[in-house]
mmCIF file of N, CA and C in Angstrom:
data_model
loop_
_atom_site.group_PDB
_atom_site.id
_atom_site.type_symbol
_atom_site.label_atom_id
_atom_site.label_comp_id
_atom_site.label_asym_id
_atom_site.label_seq_id
_atom_site.Cartn_x
_atom_site.Cartn_y
_atom_site.Cartn_z
ATOM 1 N N MET F 1 8.266 5.508 -2.383
ATOM 2 C CA MET F 1 7.635 4.496 -1.117
ATOM 3 C C MET F 1 7.354 5.197 0.029
ATOM 4 N N ALA F 2 8.418 5.956 0.775
ATOM 5 C CA ALA F 2 8.225 6.090 1.842
ATOM 6 C C ALA F 2 7.517 7.230 2.170
ATOM 7 N N ARG F 3 7.467 8.277 0.865
ATOM 8 C CA ARG F 3 6.727 9.405 1.463
ATOM 9 C C ARG F 3 5.017 8.993 1.059
ATOM 10 N N LEU F 4 4.689 7.792 0.521
ATOM 11 C CA LEU F 4 3.553 7.265 0.253
ATOM 12 C C LEU F 4 2.945 6.389 1.925
ATOM 13 N N ARG F 5 4.011 5.937 2.409
ATOM 14 C CA ARG F 5 3.789 5.561 4.248
ATOM 15 C C ARG F 5 3.646 6.565 4.763
ATOM 16 N N SER F 6 4.522 7.663 4.664
ATOM 17 C CA SER F 6 4.141 8.774 5.607
ATOM 18 C C SER F 6 2.685 9.522 5.403
ATOM 19 N N VAL F 7 2.479 9.661 4.290
ATOM 20 C CA VAL F 7 1.286 10.369 4.280
ATOM 21 C C VAL F 7 -0.235 9.564 4.278
ATOM 22 N N LEU F 8 0.199 8.008 4.381
ATOM 23 C CA LEU F 8 -0.707 7.219 4.742
ATOM 24 C C LEU F 8 -1.097 7.526 6.390
ATOM 25 N N ALA F 9 0.002 6.927 6.917
ATOM 26 C CA ALA F 9 0.232 7.316 8.352
ATOM 27 C C ALA F 9 -0.139 8.688 8.751
ATOM 28 N N ALA F 10 -0.169 9.660 8.250
ATOM 29 C CA ALA F 10 -0.568 11.160 8.534
ATOM 30 C C ALA F 10 -2.312 10.993 8.430
ATOM 31 N N ILE F 11 -2.822 10.423 7.190
ATOM 32 C CA ILE F 11 -4.316 10.122 7.675
ATOM 33 C C ILE F 11 -4.870 9.502 8.545
ATOM 34 N N ALA F 12 -4.219 8.102 8.638
ATOM 35 C CA ALA F 12 -4.671 7.256 9.917
ATOM 36 C C ALA F 12 -4.582 7.969 11.260
ATOM 37 N N ALA F 13 -3.595 8.753 11.602
ATOM 38 C CA ALA F 13 -3.523 9.489 12.814
ATOM 39 C C ALA F 13 -4.517 10.641 12.992
ATOM 40 N N ALA F 14 -4.744 11.478 11.908
ATOM 41 C CA ALA F 14 -5.740 12.236 12.015
ATOM 42 C C ALA F 14 -7.332 11.671 11.796
ATOM 43 N N MET F 15 -7.552 10.328 11.555
ATOM 44 C CA MET F 15 -8.847 9.783 11.625
ATOM 45 C C MET F 15 -8.564 9.391 13.130
ATOM 46 N N LEU F 16 -7.883 8.920 13.550
ATOM 47 C CA LEU F 16 -7.988 8.500 15.118
ATOM 48 C C LEU F 16 -8.032 9.733 15.875
ATOM 49 N N ILE F 17 -7.278 10.655 16.039
ATOM 50 C CA ILE F 17 -7.495 11.744 16.667
ATOM 51 C C ILE F 17 -8.792 12.334 16.510
ATOM 52 N N THR F 18 -9.476 12.699 15.258
ATOM 53 C CA THR F 18 -10.955 13.193 15.127
ATOM 54 C C THR F 18 -11.984 12.285 15.586
ATOM 55 N N GLY F 19 -11.539 11.089 14.964
ATOM 56 C CA GLY F 19 -12.672 9.852 15.206
ATOM 57 C C GLY F 19 -13.485 10.048 14.254
ATOM 58 N N GLY F 20 -13.066 10.916 12.843
ATOM 59 C CA GLY F 20 -13.631 10.604 11.717
ATOM 60 C C GLY F 20 -13.222 9.890 10.308
ATOM 61 N N THR F 21 -13.833 9.874 9.554
ATOM 62 C CA THR F 21 -13.416 9.280 8.229
ATOM 63 C C THR F 21 -12.460 9.922 7.406
ATOM 64 N N ALA F 22 -11.875 9.198 6.481
ATOM 65 C CA ALA F 22 -11.239 9.854 5.540
ATOM 66 C C ALA F 22 -12.114 10.845 4.623
ATOM 67 N N THR F 23 -11.794 12.210 4.319
ATOM 68 C CA THR F 23 -12.377 12.642 3.055
ATOM 69 C C THR F 23 -12.276 12.486 1.744
ATOM 70 N N ALA F 24 -12.750 12.639 1.130
ATOM 71 C CA ALA F 24 -12.482 12.464 -0.536
ATOM 72 C C ALA F 24 -11.169 13.067 -0.995
ATOM 73 N N ALA F 25 -11.087 14.408 -0.434
ATOM 74 C CA ALA F 25 -9.882 15.100 -0.745
ATOM 75 C C ALA F 25 -8.480 14.347 -0.003
ATOM 76 N N GLU F 26 -8.442 13.739 1.430
ATOM 77 C CA GLU F 26 -7.693 12.894 1.710
ATOM 78 C C GLU F 26 -7.339 11.743 0.974
ATOM 79 N N ALA F 27 -8.358 10.853 0.365
ATOM 80 C CA ALA F 27 -8.174 9.896 -0.127
ATOM 81 C C ALA F 27 -7.554 9.873 -1.753
ATOM 82 N N ALA F 28 -7.674 11.256 -2.047
ATOM 83 C CA ALA F 28 -7.218 11.524 -3.212
ATOM 84 C C ALA F 28 -5.792 12.012 -3.096
ATOM 85 N N GLN F 29 -5.242 12.653 -1.959
ATOM 86 C CA GLN F 29 -3.820 12.626 -1.856
ATOM 87 C C GLN F 29 -3.461 11.593 -1.551
ATOM 88 N N ALA F 30 -3.604 10.806 -1.009
ATOM 89 C CA ALA F 30 -3.344 9.156 -0.700
ATOM 90 C C ALA F 30 -2.639 8.662 -2.059
ATOM 91 N N ARG F 31 -3.843 8.827 -2.989
ATOM 92 C CA ARG F 31 -3.650 8.329 -4.338
ATOM 93 C C ARG F 31 -2.430 8.942 -5.401
ATOM 94 N N GLU F 32 -2.049 10.256 -4.945
ATOM 95 C CA GLU F 32 -1.371 10.803 -5.987
ATOM 96 C C GLU F 32 -0.093 11.665 -4.996
ATOM 97 N N PRO F 33 0.685 10.672 -4.495
ATOM 98 C CA PRO F 33 1.738 11.018 -3.828
ATOM 99 C C PRO F 33 3.184 11.597 -4.617
ATOM 100 N N GLY F 34 2.697 11.296 -5.626
ATOM 101 C CA GLY F 34 3.694 12.496 -6.430
ATOM 102 C C GLY F 34 3.781 13.342 -6.858
ATOM 103 N N CYS F 35 4.306 13.771 -8.500
ATOM 104 C CA CYS F 35 4.520 14.777 -8.657
ATOM 105 C C CYS F 35 2.656 15.581 -9.479
ATOM 106 N N ALA F 36 2.337 14.747 -9.974
ATOM 107 C CA ALA F 36 0.852 15.068 -10.743
ATOM 108 C C ALA F 36 -0.007 14.720 -9.711
ATOM 109 N N HIS F 37 -1.386 15.957 -10.030
ATOM 110 C CA HIS F 37 -2.291 15.865 -9.159
ATOM 111 C C HIS F 37 -3.499 16.421 -10.111
ATOM 112 N N LEU F 38 -4.268 16.004 -10.192
ATOM 113 C CA LEU F 38 -5.681 16.463 -10.728
ATOM 114 C C LEU F 38 -6.370 17.574 -10.184
ATOM 115 N N LEU F 39 -6.352 18.608 -10.823
ATOM 116 C CA LEU F 39 -7.092 19.758 -10.428
ATOM 117 C C LEU F 39 -8.553 19.941 -11.128
ATOM 118 N N GLY F 40 -8.905 19.608 -11.684
ATOM 119 C CA GLY F 40 -10.225 19.277 -12.379
ATOM 120 C C GLY F 40 -10.372 18.907 -13.677
ATOM 121 N N TYR F 41 -11.799 18.529 -13.757
ATOM 122 C CA TYR F 41 -11.930 17.845 -15.254
ATOM 123 C C TYR F 41 -13.383 18.299 -15.847
ATOM 124 N N GLY F 42 -13.838 18.178 -17.053
ATOM 125 C CA GLY F 42 -15.140 18.306 -17.719
ATOM 126 C C GLY F 42 -15.274 17.339 -18.474
ATOM 127 N N SER F 43 -16.349 17.970 -19.646
ATOM 128 C CA SER F 43 -16.655 17.000 -20.533
ATOM 129 C C SER F 43 -15.369 16.708 -21.650
ATOM 130 N N GLY F 44 -14.387 15.648 -21.718
ATOM 131 C CA GLY F 44 -13.529 15.707 -22.645
ATOM 132 C C GLY F 44 -12.177 16.250 -22.164
ATOM 133 N N TRP F 45 -11.991 16.667 -21.038
ATOM 134 C CA TRP F 45 -10.721 17.151 -20.677
ATOM 135 C C TRP F 45 -10.508 16.968 -19.188
ATOM 136 N N ALA F 46 -9.553 17.065 -18.817
ATOM 137 C CA ALA F 46 -8.861 17.248 -17.535
ATOM 138 C C ALA F 46 -7.430 17.864 -17.138
ATOM 139 N N ASP F 47 -7.578 18.597 -15.910
ATOM 140 C CA ASP F 47 -6.225 19.765 -15.921
ATOM 141 C C ASP F 47 -5.266 18.772 -14.639
ATOM 142 N N ILE F 48 -4.286 18.393 -15.007
ATOM 143 C CA ILE F 48 -3.075 18.060 -14.327
ATOM 144 C C ILE F 48 -1.583 18.819 -13.643
ATOM 145 N N HIS F 49 -1.863 19.230 -12.387
ATOM 146 C CA HIS F 49 -0.577 20.147 -11.887
ATOM 147 C C HIS F 49 0.648 19.211 -11.575
ATOM 148 N N ASN F 50 1.720 19.690 -12.138
ATOM 149 C CA ASN F 50 3.580 19.132 -11.840
ATOM 150 C C ASN F 50 3.525 20.136 -10.819
ATOM 151 N N ALA F 51 3.342 19.471 -9.256
ATOM 152 C CA ALA F 51 3.853 20.143 -8.051
ATOM 153 C C ALA F 51 5.108 20.224 -7.812
ATOM 154 N N CYS F 52 5.914 19.499 -8.662
ATOM 155 C CA CYS F 52 7.702 19.275 -8.700
ATOM 156 C C CYS F 52 8.530 20.450 -9.488
ATOM 157 N N GLY F 53 9.941 20.610 -8.852
ATOM 158 C CA GLY F 53 10.311 21.448 -9.744
ATOM 159 C C GLY F 53 11.071 21.087 -10.688
ATOM 160 N N TYR F 54 10.776 19.817 -11.358
ATOM 161 C CA TYR F 54 10.937 19.118 -12.658
ATOM 162 C C TYR F 54 9.911 18.794 -13.695
ATOM 163 N N THR F 55 10.566 18.309 -14.880
ATOM 164 C CA THR F 55 9.522 17.879 -15.980
ATOM 165 C C THR F 55 9.357 17.041 -15.725
ATOM 166 N N VAL F 56 7.637 16.207 -15.561
ATOM 167 C CA VAL F 56 7.157 14.697 -15.592
ATOM 168 C C VAL F 56 6.405 14.570 -16.634
ATOM 169 N N PHE F 57 6.179 13.203 -17.171
ATOM 170 C CA PHE F 57 5.093 12.657 -17.901
ATOM 171 C C PHE F 57 4.044 12.115 -16.803
ATOM 172 N N ALA F 58 2.514 12.516 -17.508
ATOM 173 C CA ALA F 58 1.665 12.333 -16.623
ATOM 174 C C ALA F 58 0.321 11.853 -17.320
ATOM 175 N N THR F 59 -0.556 11.516 -16.534
ATOM 176 C CA THR F 59 -1.764 11.118 -17.165
ATOM 177 C C THR F 59 -2.738 10.635 -16.013
ATOM 178 N N VAL F 60 -3.847 10.377 -16.198
ATOM 179 C CA VAL F 60 -5.141 10.035 -15.188
ATOM 180 C C VAL F 60 -5.968 8.968 -15.457
ATOM 181 N N GLU F 61 -6.098 8.379 -14.150
ATOM 182 C CA GLU F 61 -6.824 6.852 -14.434
ATOM 183 C C GLU F 61 -8.025 7.273 -14.491
ATOM 184 N N VAL F 62 -8.998 6.567 -15.692
ATOM 185 C CA VAL F 62 -10.224 6.509 -15.856
ATOM 186 C C VAL F 62 -10.600 5.041 -15.890
ATOM 187 N N ASP F 63 -12.304 4.671 -16.084
ATOM 188 C CA ASP F 63 -12.450 3.198 -16.225
ATOM 189 C C ASP F 63 -12.009 3.072 -17.611
ATOM 190 N N GLY F 64 -11.591 1.708 -18.075
ATOM 191 C CA GLY F 64 -10.659 1.701 -19.325
ATOM 192 C C GLY F 64 -9.350 1.687 -19.734
ATOM 193 N N PHE F 65 -9.204 2.207 -20.770
ATOM 194 C CA PHE F 65 -7.995 2.486 -21.222
ATOM 195 C C PHE F 65 -7.367 4.156 -20.943
ATOM 196 N N ASP F 66 -6.533 3.941 -20.223
ATOM 197 C CA ASP F 66 -5.896 5.867 -19.650
ATOM 198 C C ASP F 66 -5.344 6.284 -21.025
ATOM 199 N N PRO F 67 -5.528 7.572 -20.859
ATOM 200 C CA PRO F 67 -5.293 8.577 -21.924
ATOM 201 C C PRO F 67 -3.684 8.284 -22.108
ATOM 202 N N SER F 68 -2.929 8.388 -23.130
ATOM 203 C CA SER F 68 -1.665 8.953 -23.350
ATOM 204 C C SER F 68 -1.225 9.873 -22.344
ATOM 205 N N CYS F 69 0.303 9.671 -21.799
ATOM 206 C CA CYS F 69 0.902 10.473 -21.089
ATOM 207 C C CYS F 69 1.090 11.632 -21.901
ATOM 208 N N ILE F 70 1.086 12.625 -20.927
ATOM 209 C CA ILE F 70 1.666 14.245 -21.455
ATOM 210 C C ILE F 70 2.710 14.621 -20.834
ATOM 211 N N GLN F 71 3.662 15.409 -21.140
ATOM 212 C CA GLN F 71 4.942 16.138 -20.585
ATOM 213 C C GLN F 71 4.146 17.345 -19.866
ATOM 214 N N ILE F 72 4.563 17.916 -18.553
ATOM 215 C CA ILE F 72 4.290 18.946 -17.932
ATOM 216 C C ILE F 72 5.618 19.602 -17.208
ATOM 217 N N GLY F 73 5.843 20.406 -17.322
ATOM 218 C CA GLY F 73 6.949 21.363 -16.739
ATOM 219 C C GLY F 73 6.694 21.657 -15.476
ATOM 220 N N PRO F 74 7.808 22.287 -14.927
ATOM 221 C CA PRO F 74 7.644 22.389 -13.407
ATOM 222 C C PRO F 74 6.901 23.406 -12.946
ATOM 223 N N GLY F 75 6.146 22.952 -11.778
ATOM 224 C CA GLY F 75 4.947 23.935 -11.656
ATOM 225 C C GLY F 75 3.933 24.227 -12.501
ATOM 226 N N ALA F 76 4.171 23.660 -13.706
ATOM 227 C CA ALA F 76 3.033 24.074 -14.387
ATOM 228 C C ALA F 76 1.692 23.180 -14.843
ATOM 229 N N VAL F 77 0.425 23.528 -15.275
ATOM 230 C CA VAL F 77 -0.724 23.137 -15.195
ATOM 231 C C VAL F 77 -0.908 22.537 -16.718
ATOM 232 N N ALA F 78 -1.346 21.198 -17.182
ATOM 233 C CA ALA F 78 -1.452 20.934 -18.387
ATOM 234 C C ALA F 78 -2.828 20.236 -18.610
ATOM 235 N N THR F 79 -3.501 20.395 -19.730
ATOM 236 C CA THR F 79 -4.760 19.681 -20.006
ATOM 237 C C THR F 79 -4.563 18.652 -20.781
ATOM 238 N N ILE F 80 -5.502 17.440 -20.470
ATOM 239 C CA ILE F 80 -5.031 16.223 -21.165
ATOM 240 C C ILE F 80 -6.529 15.646 -21.634
ATOM 241 N N GLY F 81 -6.956 15.425 -22.971
ATOM 242 C CA GLY F 81 -7.705 15.132 -23.895
ATOM 243 C C GLY F 81 -8.762 13.474 -22.999
ATOM 244 N N LEU F 82 -9.634 13.603 -22.868
ATOM 245 C CA LEU F 82 -10.615 12.373 -22.456
ATOM 246 C C LEU F 82 -11.418 12.262 -23.521
ATOM 247 N N GLU F 83 -11.598 10.536 -23.529
ATOM 248 C CA GLU F 83 -13.050 10.282 -24.312
ATOM 249 C C GLU F 83 -14.197 10.477 -23.862
ATOM 250 N N PRO F 84 -15.322 10.546 -24.623
ATOM 251 C CA PRO F 84 -16.567 11.099 -23.909
ATOM 252 C C PRO F 84 -17.114 10.095 -23.062
ATOM 253 N N GLY F 85 -17.659 10.420 -21.854
ATOM 254 C CA GLY F 85 -17.614 9.628 -20.692
ATOM 255 C C GLY F 85 -16.586 9.520 -19.997
ATOM 256 N N ASP F 86 -15.535 9.386 -20.160
ATOM 257 C CA ASP F 86 -14.382 9.401 -19.156
ATOM 258 C C ASP F 86 -14.733 10.176 -18.085
ATOM 259 N N VAL F 87 -13.841 9.535 -16.988
ATOM 260 C CA VAL F 87 -14.067 10.389 -15.538
ATOM 261 C C VAL F 87 -13.007 10.212 -14.793
ATOM 262 N N PRO F 88 -12.065 11.450 -14.786
ATOM 263 C CA PRO F 88 -10.677 10.704 -14.238
ATOM 264 C C PRO F 88 -10.823 10.473 -12.631
ATOM 265 N N TYR F 89 -10.348 9.865 -11.454
ATOM 266 C CA TYR F 89 -10.272 9.359 -10.519
ATOM 267 C C TYR F 89 -8.929 10.215 -9.715
ATOM 268 N N TYR F 90 -7.835 9.970 -10.480
ATOM 269 C CA TYR F 90 -6.709 10.960 -9.803
ATOM 270 C C TYR F 90 -5.549 10.836 -11.002
ATOM 271 N N ALA F 91 -4.416 11.413 -10.856
ATOM 272 C CA ALA F 91 -3.504 11.750 -11.737
ATOM 273 C C ALA F 91 -2.334 11.055 -11.174
ATOM 274 N N TYR F 92 -1.390 10.795 -12.065
ATOM 275 C CA TYR F 92 -0.503 9.966 -11.907
ATOM 276 C C TYR F 92 0.907 9.739 -12.987
ATOM 277 N N GLU F 93 2.110 9.852 -12.362
ATOM 278 C CA GLU F 93 3.186 9.933 -13.228
ATOM 279 C C GLU F 93 3.976 8.916 -14.443
ATOM 280 N N CYS F 94 3.888 8.752 -15.475
ATOM 281 C CA CYS F 94 4.111 7.586 -16.007
ATOM 282 C C CYS F 94 5.532 7.236 -16.211
#
């Protein structure tokens, strides 16, 4: 929780300094404070990167029911299946 506050504070400080608004990448970072990060997606799939040095279980946020969690090794990228029409917003640990 402290890391999330630090990330949000850094984004707010950057916005004050630059006088701009947060970019989509900054918004995604604020939602993905843990190990799981959405790398990319396409029709029926999404790639999740585990940025930590230990194994995690993760999934992605979509409209409707989120896909089941998958196991991802340290530093690895894993592909998760999506339902037709699903567009992932961000990845998160389960």
